XYZ file of C-alpha atoms in Angstrom:
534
model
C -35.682 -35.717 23.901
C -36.986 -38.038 26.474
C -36.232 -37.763 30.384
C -33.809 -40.798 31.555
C -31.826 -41.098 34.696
C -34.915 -41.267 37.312
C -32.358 -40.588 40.227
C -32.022 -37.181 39.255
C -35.585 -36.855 37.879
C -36.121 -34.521 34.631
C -32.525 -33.080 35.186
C -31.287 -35.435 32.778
C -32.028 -35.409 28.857
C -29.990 -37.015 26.262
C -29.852 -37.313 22.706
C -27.715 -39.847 20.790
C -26.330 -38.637 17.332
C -24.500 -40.160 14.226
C -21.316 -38.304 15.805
C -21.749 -36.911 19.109
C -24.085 -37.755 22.118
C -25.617 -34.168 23.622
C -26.914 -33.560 27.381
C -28.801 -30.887 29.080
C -28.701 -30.371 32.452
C -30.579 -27.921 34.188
C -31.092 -26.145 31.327
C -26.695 -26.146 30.300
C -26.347 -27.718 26.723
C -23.522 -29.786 26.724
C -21.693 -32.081 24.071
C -19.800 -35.356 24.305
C -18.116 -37.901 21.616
C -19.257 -40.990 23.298
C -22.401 -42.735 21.757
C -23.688 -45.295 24.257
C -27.313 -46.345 24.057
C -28.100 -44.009 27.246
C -25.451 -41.217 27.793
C -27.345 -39.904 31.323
C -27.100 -43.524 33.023
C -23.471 -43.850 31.334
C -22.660 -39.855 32.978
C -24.210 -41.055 36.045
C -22.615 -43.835 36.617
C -19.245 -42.372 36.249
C -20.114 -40.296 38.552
C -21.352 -42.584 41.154
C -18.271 -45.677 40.828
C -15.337 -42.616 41.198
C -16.345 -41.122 44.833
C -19.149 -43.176 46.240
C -21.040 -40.160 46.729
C -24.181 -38.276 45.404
C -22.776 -35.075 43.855
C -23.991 -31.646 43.982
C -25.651 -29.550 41.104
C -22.504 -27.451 41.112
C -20.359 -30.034 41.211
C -21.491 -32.441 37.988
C -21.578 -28.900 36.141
C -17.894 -28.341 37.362
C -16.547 -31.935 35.208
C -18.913 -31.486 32.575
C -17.422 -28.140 32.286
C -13.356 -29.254 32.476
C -14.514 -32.181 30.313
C -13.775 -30.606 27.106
C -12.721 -26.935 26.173
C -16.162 -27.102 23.797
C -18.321 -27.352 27.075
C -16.186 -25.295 29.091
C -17.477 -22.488 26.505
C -21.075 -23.618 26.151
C -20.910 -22.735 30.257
C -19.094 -19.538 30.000
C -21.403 -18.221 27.652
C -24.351 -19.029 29.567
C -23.430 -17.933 32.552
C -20.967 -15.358 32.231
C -21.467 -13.713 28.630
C -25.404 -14.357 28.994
C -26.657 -15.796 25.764
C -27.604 -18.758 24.391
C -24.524 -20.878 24.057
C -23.623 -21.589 20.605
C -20.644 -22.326 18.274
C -20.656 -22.566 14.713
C -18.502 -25.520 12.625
C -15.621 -23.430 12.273
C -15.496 -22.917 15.490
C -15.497 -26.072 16.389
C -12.720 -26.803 14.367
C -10.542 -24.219 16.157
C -11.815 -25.539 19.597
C -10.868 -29.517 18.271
C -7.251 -27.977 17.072
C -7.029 -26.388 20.474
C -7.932 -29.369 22.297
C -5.620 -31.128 20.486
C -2.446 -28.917 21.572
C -3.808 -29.671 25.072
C -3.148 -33.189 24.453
C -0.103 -32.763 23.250
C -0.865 -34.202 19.961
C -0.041 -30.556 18.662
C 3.527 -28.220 19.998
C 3.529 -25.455 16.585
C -0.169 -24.480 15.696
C -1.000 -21.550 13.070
C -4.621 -20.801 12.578
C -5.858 -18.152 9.594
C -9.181 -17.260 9.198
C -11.193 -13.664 8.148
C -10.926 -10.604 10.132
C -13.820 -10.556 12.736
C -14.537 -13.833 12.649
C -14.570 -14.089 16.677
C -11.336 -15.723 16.707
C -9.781 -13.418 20.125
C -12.450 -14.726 22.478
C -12.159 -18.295 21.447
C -8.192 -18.868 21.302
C -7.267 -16.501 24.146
C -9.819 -15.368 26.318
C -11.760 -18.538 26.478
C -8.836 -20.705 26.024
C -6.398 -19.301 28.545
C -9.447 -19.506 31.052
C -10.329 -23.092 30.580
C -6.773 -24.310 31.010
C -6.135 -22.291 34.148
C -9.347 -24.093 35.695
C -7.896 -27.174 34.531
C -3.910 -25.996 36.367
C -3.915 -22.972 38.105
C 0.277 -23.224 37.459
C 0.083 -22.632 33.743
C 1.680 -19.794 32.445
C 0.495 -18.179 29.103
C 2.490 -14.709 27.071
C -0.063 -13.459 24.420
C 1.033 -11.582 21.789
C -0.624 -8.876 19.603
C 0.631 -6.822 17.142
C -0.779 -3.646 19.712
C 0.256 -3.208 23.254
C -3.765 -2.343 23.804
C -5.087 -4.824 22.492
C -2.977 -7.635 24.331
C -3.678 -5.819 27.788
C -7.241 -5.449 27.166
C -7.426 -9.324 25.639
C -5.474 -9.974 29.747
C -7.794 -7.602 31.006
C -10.720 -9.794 29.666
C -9.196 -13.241 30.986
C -8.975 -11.497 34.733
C -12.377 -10.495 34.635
C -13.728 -14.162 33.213
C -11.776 -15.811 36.294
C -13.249 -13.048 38.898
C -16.643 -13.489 37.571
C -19.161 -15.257 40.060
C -20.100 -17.760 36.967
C -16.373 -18.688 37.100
C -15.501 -18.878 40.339
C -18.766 -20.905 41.659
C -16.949 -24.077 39.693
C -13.528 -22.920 39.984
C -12.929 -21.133 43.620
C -9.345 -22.979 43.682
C -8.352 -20.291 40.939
C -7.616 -17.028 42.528
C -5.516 -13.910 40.829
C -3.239 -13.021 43.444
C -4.065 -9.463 45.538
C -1.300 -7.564 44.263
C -1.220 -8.612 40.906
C -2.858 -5.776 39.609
C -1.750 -4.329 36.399
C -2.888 -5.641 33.034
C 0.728 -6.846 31.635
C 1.826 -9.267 34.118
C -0.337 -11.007 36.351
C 0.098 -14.194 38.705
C -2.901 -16.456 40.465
C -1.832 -18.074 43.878
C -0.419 -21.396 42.810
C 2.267 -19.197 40.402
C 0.124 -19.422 36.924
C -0.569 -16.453 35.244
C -0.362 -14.592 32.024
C 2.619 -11.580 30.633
C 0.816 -9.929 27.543
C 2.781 -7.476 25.783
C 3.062 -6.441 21.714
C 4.919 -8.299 18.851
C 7.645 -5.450 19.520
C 7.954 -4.941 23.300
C 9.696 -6.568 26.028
C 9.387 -10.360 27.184
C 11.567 -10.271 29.466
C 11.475 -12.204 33.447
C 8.545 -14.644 32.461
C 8.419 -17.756 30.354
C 5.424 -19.776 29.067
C 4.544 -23.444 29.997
C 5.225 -25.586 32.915
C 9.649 -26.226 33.445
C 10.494 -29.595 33.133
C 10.562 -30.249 36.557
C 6.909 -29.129 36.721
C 6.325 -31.807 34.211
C 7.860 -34.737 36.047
C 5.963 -33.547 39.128
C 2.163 -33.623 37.442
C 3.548 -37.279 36.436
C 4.533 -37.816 39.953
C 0.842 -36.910 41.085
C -0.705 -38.496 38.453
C -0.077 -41.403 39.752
C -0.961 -40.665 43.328
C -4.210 -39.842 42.192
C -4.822 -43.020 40.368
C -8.504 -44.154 40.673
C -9.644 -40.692 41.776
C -9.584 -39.253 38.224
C -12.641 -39.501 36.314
C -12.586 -39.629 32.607
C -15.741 -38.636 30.541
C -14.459 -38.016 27.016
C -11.774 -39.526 24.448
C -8.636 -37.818 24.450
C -7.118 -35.650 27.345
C -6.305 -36.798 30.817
C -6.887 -33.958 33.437
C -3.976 -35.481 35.188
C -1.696 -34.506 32.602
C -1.563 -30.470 33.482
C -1.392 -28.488 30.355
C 1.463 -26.411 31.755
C 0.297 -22.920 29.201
C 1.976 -21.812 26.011
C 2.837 -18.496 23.539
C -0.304 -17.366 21.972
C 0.055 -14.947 19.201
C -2.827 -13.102 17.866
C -2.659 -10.625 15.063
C 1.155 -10.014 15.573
C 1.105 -8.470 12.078
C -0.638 -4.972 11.744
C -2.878 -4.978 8.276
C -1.727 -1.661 7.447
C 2.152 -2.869 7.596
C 0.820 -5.283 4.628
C 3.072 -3.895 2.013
C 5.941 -3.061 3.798
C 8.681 -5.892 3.785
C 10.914 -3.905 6.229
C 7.735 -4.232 8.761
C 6.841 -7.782 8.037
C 10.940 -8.595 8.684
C 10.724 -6.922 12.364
C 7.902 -9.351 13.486
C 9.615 -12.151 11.760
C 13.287 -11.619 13.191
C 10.977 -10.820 16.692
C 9.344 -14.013 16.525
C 13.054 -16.331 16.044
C 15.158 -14.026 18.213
C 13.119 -13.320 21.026
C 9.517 -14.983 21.091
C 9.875 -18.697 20.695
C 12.970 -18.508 23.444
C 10.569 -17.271 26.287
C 9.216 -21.515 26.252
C 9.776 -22.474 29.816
C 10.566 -26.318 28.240
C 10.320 -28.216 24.777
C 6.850 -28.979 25.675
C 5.088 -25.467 25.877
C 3.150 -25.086 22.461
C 3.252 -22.203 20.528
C 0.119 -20.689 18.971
C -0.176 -17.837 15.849
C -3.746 -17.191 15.045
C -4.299 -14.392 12.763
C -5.447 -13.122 8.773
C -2.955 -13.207 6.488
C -1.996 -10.024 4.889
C 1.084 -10.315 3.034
C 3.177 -13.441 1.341
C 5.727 -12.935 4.200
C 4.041 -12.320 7.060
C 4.358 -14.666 10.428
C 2.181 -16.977 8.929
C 4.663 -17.573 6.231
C 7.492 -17.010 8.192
C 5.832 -20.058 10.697
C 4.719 -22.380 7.895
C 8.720 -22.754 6.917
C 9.480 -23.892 10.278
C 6.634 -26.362 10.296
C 4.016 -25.473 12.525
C 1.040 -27.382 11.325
C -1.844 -25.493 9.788
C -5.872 -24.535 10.410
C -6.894 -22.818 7.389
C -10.310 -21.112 7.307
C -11.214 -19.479 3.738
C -14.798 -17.029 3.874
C -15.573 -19.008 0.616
C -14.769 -22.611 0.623
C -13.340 -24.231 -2.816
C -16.820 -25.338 -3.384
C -18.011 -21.961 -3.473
C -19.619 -22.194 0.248
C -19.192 -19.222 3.005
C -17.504 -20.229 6.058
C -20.261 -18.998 8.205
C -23.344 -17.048 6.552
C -24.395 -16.149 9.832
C -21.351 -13.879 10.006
C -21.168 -12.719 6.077
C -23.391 -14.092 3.012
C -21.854 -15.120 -0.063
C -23.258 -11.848 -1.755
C -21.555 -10.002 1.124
C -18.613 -11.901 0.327
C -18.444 -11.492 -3.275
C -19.129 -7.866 -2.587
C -16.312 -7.633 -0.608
C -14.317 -9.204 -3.147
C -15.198 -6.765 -6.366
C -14.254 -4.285 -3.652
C -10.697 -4.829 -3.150
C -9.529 -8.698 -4.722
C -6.120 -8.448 -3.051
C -6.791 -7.435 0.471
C -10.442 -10.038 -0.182
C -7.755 -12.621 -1.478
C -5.022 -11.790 1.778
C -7.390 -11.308 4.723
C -10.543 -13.501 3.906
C -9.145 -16.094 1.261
C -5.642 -16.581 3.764
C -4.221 -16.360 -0.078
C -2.040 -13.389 0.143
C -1.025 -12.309 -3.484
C 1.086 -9.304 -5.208
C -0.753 -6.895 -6.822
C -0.805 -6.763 -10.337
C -1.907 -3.928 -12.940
C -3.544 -0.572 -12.555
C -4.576 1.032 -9.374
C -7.348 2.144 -10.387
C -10.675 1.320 -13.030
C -11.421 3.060 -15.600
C -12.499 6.413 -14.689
C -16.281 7.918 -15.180
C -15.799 11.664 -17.003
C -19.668 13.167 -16.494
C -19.606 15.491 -20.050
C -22.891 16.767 -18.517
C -21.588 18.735 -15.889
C -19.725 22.009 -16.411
C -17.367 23.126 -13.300
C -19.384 26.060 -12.895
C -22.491 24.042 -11.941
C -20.625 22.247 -8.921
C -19.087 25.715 -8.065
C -23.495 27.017 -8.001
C -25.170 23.820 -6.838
C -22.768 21.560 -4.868
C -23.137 20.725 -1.229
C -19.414 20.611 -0.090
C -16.584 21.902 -1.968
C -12.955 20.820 -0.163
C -9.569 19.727 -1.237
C -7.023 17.317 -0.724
C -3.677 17.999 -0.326
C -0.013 16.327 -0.344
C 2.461 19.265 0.168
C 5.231 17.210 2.066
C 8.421 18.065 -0.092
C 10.609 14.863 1.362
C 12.596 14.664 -1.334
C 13.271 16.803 -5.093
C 11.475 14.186 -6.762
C 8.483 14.482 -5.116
C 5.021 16.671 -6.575
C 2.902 19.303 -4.440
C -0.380 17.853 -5.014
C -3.748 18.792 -4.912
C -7.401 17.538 -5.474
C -10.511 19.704 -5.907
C -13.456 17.704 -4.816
C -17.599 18.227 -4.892
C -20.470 16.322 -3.286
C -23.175 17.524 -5.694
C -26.703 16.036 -5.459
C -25.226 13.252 -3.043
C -22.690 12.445 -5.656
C -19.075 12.431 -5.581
C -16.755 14.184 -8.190
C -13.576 15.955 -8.675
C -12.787 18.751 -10.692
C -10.055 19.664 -10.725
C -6.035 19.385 -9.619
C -2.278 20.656 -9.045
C 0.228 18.426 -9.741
C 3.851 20.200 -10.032
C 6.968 19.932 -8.351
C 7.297 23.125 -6.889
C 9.938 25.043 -4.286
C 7.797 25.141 -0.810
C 8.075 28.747 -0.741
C 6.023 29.099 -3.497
C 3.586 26.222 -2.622
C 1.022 28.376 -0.261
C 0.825 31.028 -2.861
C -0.263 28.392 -5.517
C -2.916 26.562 -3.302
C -4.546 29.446 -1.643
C -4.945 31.231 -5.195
C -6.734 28.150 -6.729
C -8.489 27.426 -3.171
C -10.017 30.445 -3.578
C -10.734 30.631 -7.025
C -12.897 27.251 -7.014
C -14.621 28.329 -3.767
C -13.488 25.367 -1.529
C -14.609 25.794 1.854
C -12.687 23.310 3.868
C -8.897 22.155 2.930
C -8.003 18.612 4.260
C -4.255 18.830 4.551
C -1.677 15.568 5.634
C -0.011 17.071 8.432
C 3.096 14.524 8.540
C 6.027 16.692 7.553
C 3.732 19.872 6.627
C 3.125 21.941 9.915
C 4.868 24.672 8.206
C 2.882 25.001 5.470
C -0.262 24.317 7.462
C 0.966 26.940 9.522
C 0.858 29.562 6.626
C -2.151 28.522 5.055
C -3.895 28.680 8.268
C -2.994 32.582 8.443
C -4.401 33.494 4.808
C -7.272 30.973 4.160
C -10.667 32.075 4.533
C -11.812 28.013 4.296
C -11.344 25.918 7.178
C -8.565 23.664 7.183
C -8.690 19.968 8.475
C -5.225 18.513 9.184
C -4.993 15.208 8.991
C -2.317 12.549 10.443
C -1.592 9.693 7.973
C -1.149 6.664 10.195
C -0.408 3.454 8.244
C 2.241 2.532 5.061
C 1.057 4.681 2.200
C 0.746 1.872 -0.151
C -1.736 0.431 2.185
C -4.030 3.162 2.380
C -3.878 3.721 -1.596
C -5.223 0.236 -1.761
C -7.487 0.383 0.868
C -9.442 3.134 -0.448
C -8.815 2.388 -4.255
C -12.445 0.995 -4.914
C -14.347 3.684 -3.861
C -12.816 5.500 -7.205
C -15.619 3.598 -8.886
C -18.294 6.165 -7.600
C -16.154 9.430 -7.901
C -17.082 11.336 -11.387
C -14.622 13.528 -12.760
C -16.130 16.975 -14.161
C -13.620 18.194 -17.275
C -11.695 21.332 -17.236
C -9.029 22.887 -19.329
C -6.219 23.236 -16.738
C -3.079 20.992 -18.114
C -1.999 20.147 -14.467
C -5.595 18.484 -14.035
C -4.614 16.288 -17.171
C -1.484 15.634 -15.969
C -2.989 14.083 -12.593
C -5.456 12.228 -14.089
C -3.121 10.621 -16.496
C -1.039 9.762 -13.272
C -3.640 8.221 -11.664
C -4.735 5.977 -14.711
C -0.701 5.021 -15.166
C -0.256 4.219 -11.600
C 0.859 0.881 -10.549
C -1.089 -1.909 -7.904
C 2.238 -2.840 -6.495
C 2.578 1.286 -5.675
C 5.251 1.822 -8.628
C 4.900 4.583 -11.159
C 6.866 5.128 -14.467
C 8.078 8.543 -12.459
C 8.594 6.609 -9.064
C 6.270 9.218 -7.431
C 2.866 8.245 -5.683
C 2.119 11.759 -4.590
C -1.195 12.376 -6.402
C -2.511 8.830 -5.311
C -1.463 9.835 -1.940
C -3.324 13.120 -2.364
C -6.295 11.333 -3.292
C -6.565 9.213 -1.387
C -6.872 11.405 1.711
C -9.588 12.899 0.179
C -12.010 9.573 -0.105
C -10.654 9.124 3.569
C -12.422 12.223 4.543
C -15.792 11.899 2.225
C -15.445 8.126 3.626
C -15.529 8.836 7.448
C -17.769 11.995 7.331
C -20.142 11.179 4.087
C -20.353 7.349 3.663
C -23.451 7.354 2.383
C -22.510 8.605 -0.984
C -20.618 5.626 -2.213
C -23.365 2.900 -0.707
C-alpha cells in the first residue's frame, strides 16, 4: 500500500478492493464498503467539509470506530483485548446480520452456529458495547440459559466500557456510581443492561428505547442536520438504536432430550421474555447451537424470526472456519457422536435412531484372573437408586490394564435395598476393586452403609444433567472398552442389555439402569484417565 493524504503525512494508507476499500491509521486496520479511487482523500474530506476543523488523532479514530460495528471490533481488540484484530467470514456474517438489526432492516433475528465458535463476545459483549457508544440510553436484557454465565457475560460489558481503550473515544459513556451489582446496571443518561437466566425474574426493566424515546431521536435528528457525518452505506448515527433482548444459549445441552425442559424455555420465552420490549421496535436476538428439534430455535423459527445459519461443514463439504476445527477434526467429531455432531455443529437436530451402542470388542485373550494380577486400577460403577419396583441394582466391574480399558464383569438384578450392600460388597471384594464410584442422587443410604464395611475407597458421584443425555454423551467411548468373558449369568444379562438398548433411551424392559451404571463409569476413567481412549 502506498502513502496518500500528504496532510496527514504517512498516517494514511489505503487499499481499494473488488468489495471493500481498507485503511490503516496509525497502525488501526479498519474496513469500509465504499470504493472510490482514493479512500484517504475521500475520509479526509469528510472530515474536513462537516466541522471546518483539523481533527485530533483520537478523534478520527472515535468515527472510524462508531462507523460500523466491524471497526468498532477491529479497535476493541487492539486496544482493549490486545491482539491483532481479526475476524474470520463467519464472523463477518454475524457482524453484517447485526448491523442490519441496527438499521432496522431486521426486529426477530436467530443465529445457530457450533459450540465455541466465539459467538458470546461478538453478539453480546462486543455488540452491547458498540451500541451504547453509539446511545448511551439503550437498554439491553441478555439471556442465558445460566444465571452465571449472563452476569459474568454483564460483568464483561462493564469492564469493556471502564476500560481506558474505551473510554479515551467514548468518555460520554459512564456506568453510574451505584450501579454496582452484575444483574442490573444503569450508565448516566438511563441505558444499561438487566441480565438474568432463561428461568429467573425480568421483572422492573424493559429493553429498547419507549416510543416516546423514538419520536425524540427523530426530533434531534433533525436539529442536528448538517452536523452528522456519514462514512458508510447503511445506518444513520442519528437514528439511536434504542437496545434489544439478546438471548444466548437459553437452552442447556444437557436438557437436549428432555421435552418437559425444552417446553419451560419455550412457554418462558412467549409468556414472559418477548413482553419485557419497551416498544414494537426493540429487536429480539436468540443466538445459540441447536440441540433438540424443539428447542427455542424451533420454537422462534414458527414465529418468523429470520435466520443465520452457520453449519461446521458447509454442503460443499467445506469447514466453517479451519482455524477453529479442521475437517478431520470435524469428521472426527462426527464418528464420535452423529446426533449431538448433527444437533450442535450441523444446527440439524435429529432423533436418534437404533442401538446405543457398536458392536462390542470381547478380548478371548484375557482371562479375569490376569486383570485381577496385572491391572493398574480395578473400580466399579454403580446404580443402586431403587426409584421405582421396576428398576435394577446395577453394577460394573471395570480394569485399566496395560493403559487399556475393559470390563469384566456385572450385577444386574432387581433386588430389595436391604439386601443390595450385602450383594455389592461380597462381589467388591471378591474381584479386588479398590475404589467404588457410586451415583449419590437418591443413594446416601446405601453409600452410607457401604462406607462402614468397604475396605475400597468409595467415590460418590452427583449426576447433574437428563440421564439420556449423559448415556449419549459418553456412548462412543464404548468403542475402546474391551470386555474380558466370565461365567456369571448376571454379566450376560447386562451385556445383552446394553447391546438391546435403544438411541432414543427406550428398552424392551423400559429400564436404562445398566446404561446409567455405565455410563458413570467412562465418566470417571474419562475425567481422571483420558488418555486411554485417545
Amino acid at each position: 500500500m502506498g502513502p496518500v493524504a500528504t496532510r496527514y503525512g504517512r498516517e494514511f494508507e489505503s487499499l481499494t478492493g473488488l468489495e471493500f476499500s481498507f485503511l490503516n491509521f496509525h497502525g488501526y486496520f479498519f474496513k469500509f464498503r465504499h470504493k472510490p479511487k482514493n479512500l484517504c482523500r475521500f475520509f479526509l474530506s469528510k472530515l474536513s467539509t462537516a466541522t471546518k476543523i483539523k481533527k485530533s488523532k483520537v478523534d478520527i479514530l472515535r468515527e472510524i470506530a462508531l462507523s460500523s460495528f466491524e471497526n468498532f471490533i477491529y479497535y476493541i481488540q487492539k486496544d482493549y483485548d490486545g491482539y491483532n484484530p481479526n475476524l474470520y467470514p463467519y464472523q463477518v456474517r454475524i457482524v453484517n446480520k447485526l448491523e442490519e438489526v441496527i438499521a432496522g432492516k431486521i426486529t426477530r433475528l436467530n443465529i445457530n452456529l457450533p459450540p465455541r465458535y466465539r459467538k458470546t463476545q461478538i453478539a453480546i459483549k462486543y455488540f452491547i458495547a458498540y451500541c451504547l457508544a453509539h446511545n448511551a440510553k439503550a437498554k439491553f436484557i441478555h439471556i442465558s440459559y445460566s444465571q452465571k454465565l449472563a452476569l459474568d457475560n454483564s460483568e464483561a460489558v462493564k469492564d469493556i466500557i471502564l476500560s481506558d481503550a474505551y473510554q479515551l473515544l467514548f468518555p460520554h459513556v459512564q456506568i453510574k456510581k451505584d450501579s454496582k451489582a452484575k444483574e442490573k446496571w444503569y450508565t448516566t443518561e438511563g441505558g444499561g443492561v438487566y441480565a438474568t437466566s432463561a428461568g429467573g425474574q425480568v421483572t422492573g426493566f424493559g429493553a429498547g428505547a419507549s416510543p416516546e424515546e423514538y419520536e425524540d431521536d427523530e426530533q434531534e435528528a433533525k436539529q442536528a442536520g448538517d452536523l452528522i457525518v456519514e462514512f458508510w452505506d447503511g445506518w444513520n448515527p442519528s437514528e439511536k438504536f434504542g437496545g434489544a433482548i439478546l438471548i444466548d444459549d437459553a437452552n442447556k445441552p444437557e436438557d437436549a432430550d428432555s421435552p418437559t425442559a425444552m417446553n419451560k424455555v419455550n412457554n418462558r420465552y412467549d409468556s414472559t421474555i418477548k413482553n419485557r420490549v419497551n416498544s414494537r421496535n426493540t429487536p429480539i436476538i436468540n443466538i445459540q447451537q441447536r440441540i433438540a428439534t424443539n428447542d427455542l430455535s424451533a420454537h422462534l423459527q414458527k414465529q418468523g424470526f429470520e435466520d443465520l445459519i452457520l453449519q461446521a461443514i458447509d454442503e460443499d463439504g467445506n469447514a466453517l472456519c479451519e482455524a477453529i476445527h479442521t475437517i478431520a477434526e470435524l469428521r472426527k467429531l462426527e464418528n464420535e457422536n452423529d446426533i449431538i455432531f448433527a444437533s450442535q455443529y450441523q444446527q440439524k437436530p435429529k432423533r436418534a435412531e437404533g442401538l446405543m451402542y457398536q458392536p462390542f470388542v470381547k478380548n478371548e485373550s484375557l482371562t479375569v484372573n490376569d486383570l485381577l494380577i496385572g491391572a493398574d486400577l480395578l473400580f466399579t460403577s454403580t446404580d443402586a437408586n431403587q426409584t421405582t419396583g421396576n428398576d435394577y441394582f446395577s453394577v460394573w466391574f471395570w480394569a485399566i490394564y496395560q493403559g487399556k480399558p475393559f470390563i469384566y464383569d456385572a450385577i444386574l438384578e432387581r433386588v430389595a435395598t436391604l439386601h443390595m450392600k450385602d450383594i455389592f460388597i461380597e462381589m467388591h471384594e471378591r474381584n479386588k476393586s479398590q475404589i467404588a464410584v457410586i451415583e449419590q442422587n437418591n443413594q446416601q443410604t446405601f453409600i452410607g452403609e457401604v462406607e462402614k464395611k468397604l475396605k475400597a475407597a468409595v467415590v460418590p458421584v452427583t449426576a447433574k444433567s437428563n440421564k439420556l443425555s449423559r448415556i449419549i454423551a459418553k456412548s462412543h467411548l464404548m468403542a475402546k472398552v474391551g470386555f474380558v468373558w466370565n461365567d456369571n449369568p448376571k454379566y450376560h444379562k447386562a451385556i445383552e442389555h446394553l447391546e438391546t438398548f435403544n438411541r432414543d433411551g427406550t428398552h424392551e424392559d423400559k429400564c436404562d439402569d445398566p446404561e446409567d451404571s455405565l455410563t458413570l463409569g467412562l465418566d470417571y476413567l474419562w475425567i481422571n484417565y483420558r488418555h486411554i481412549f485417545l
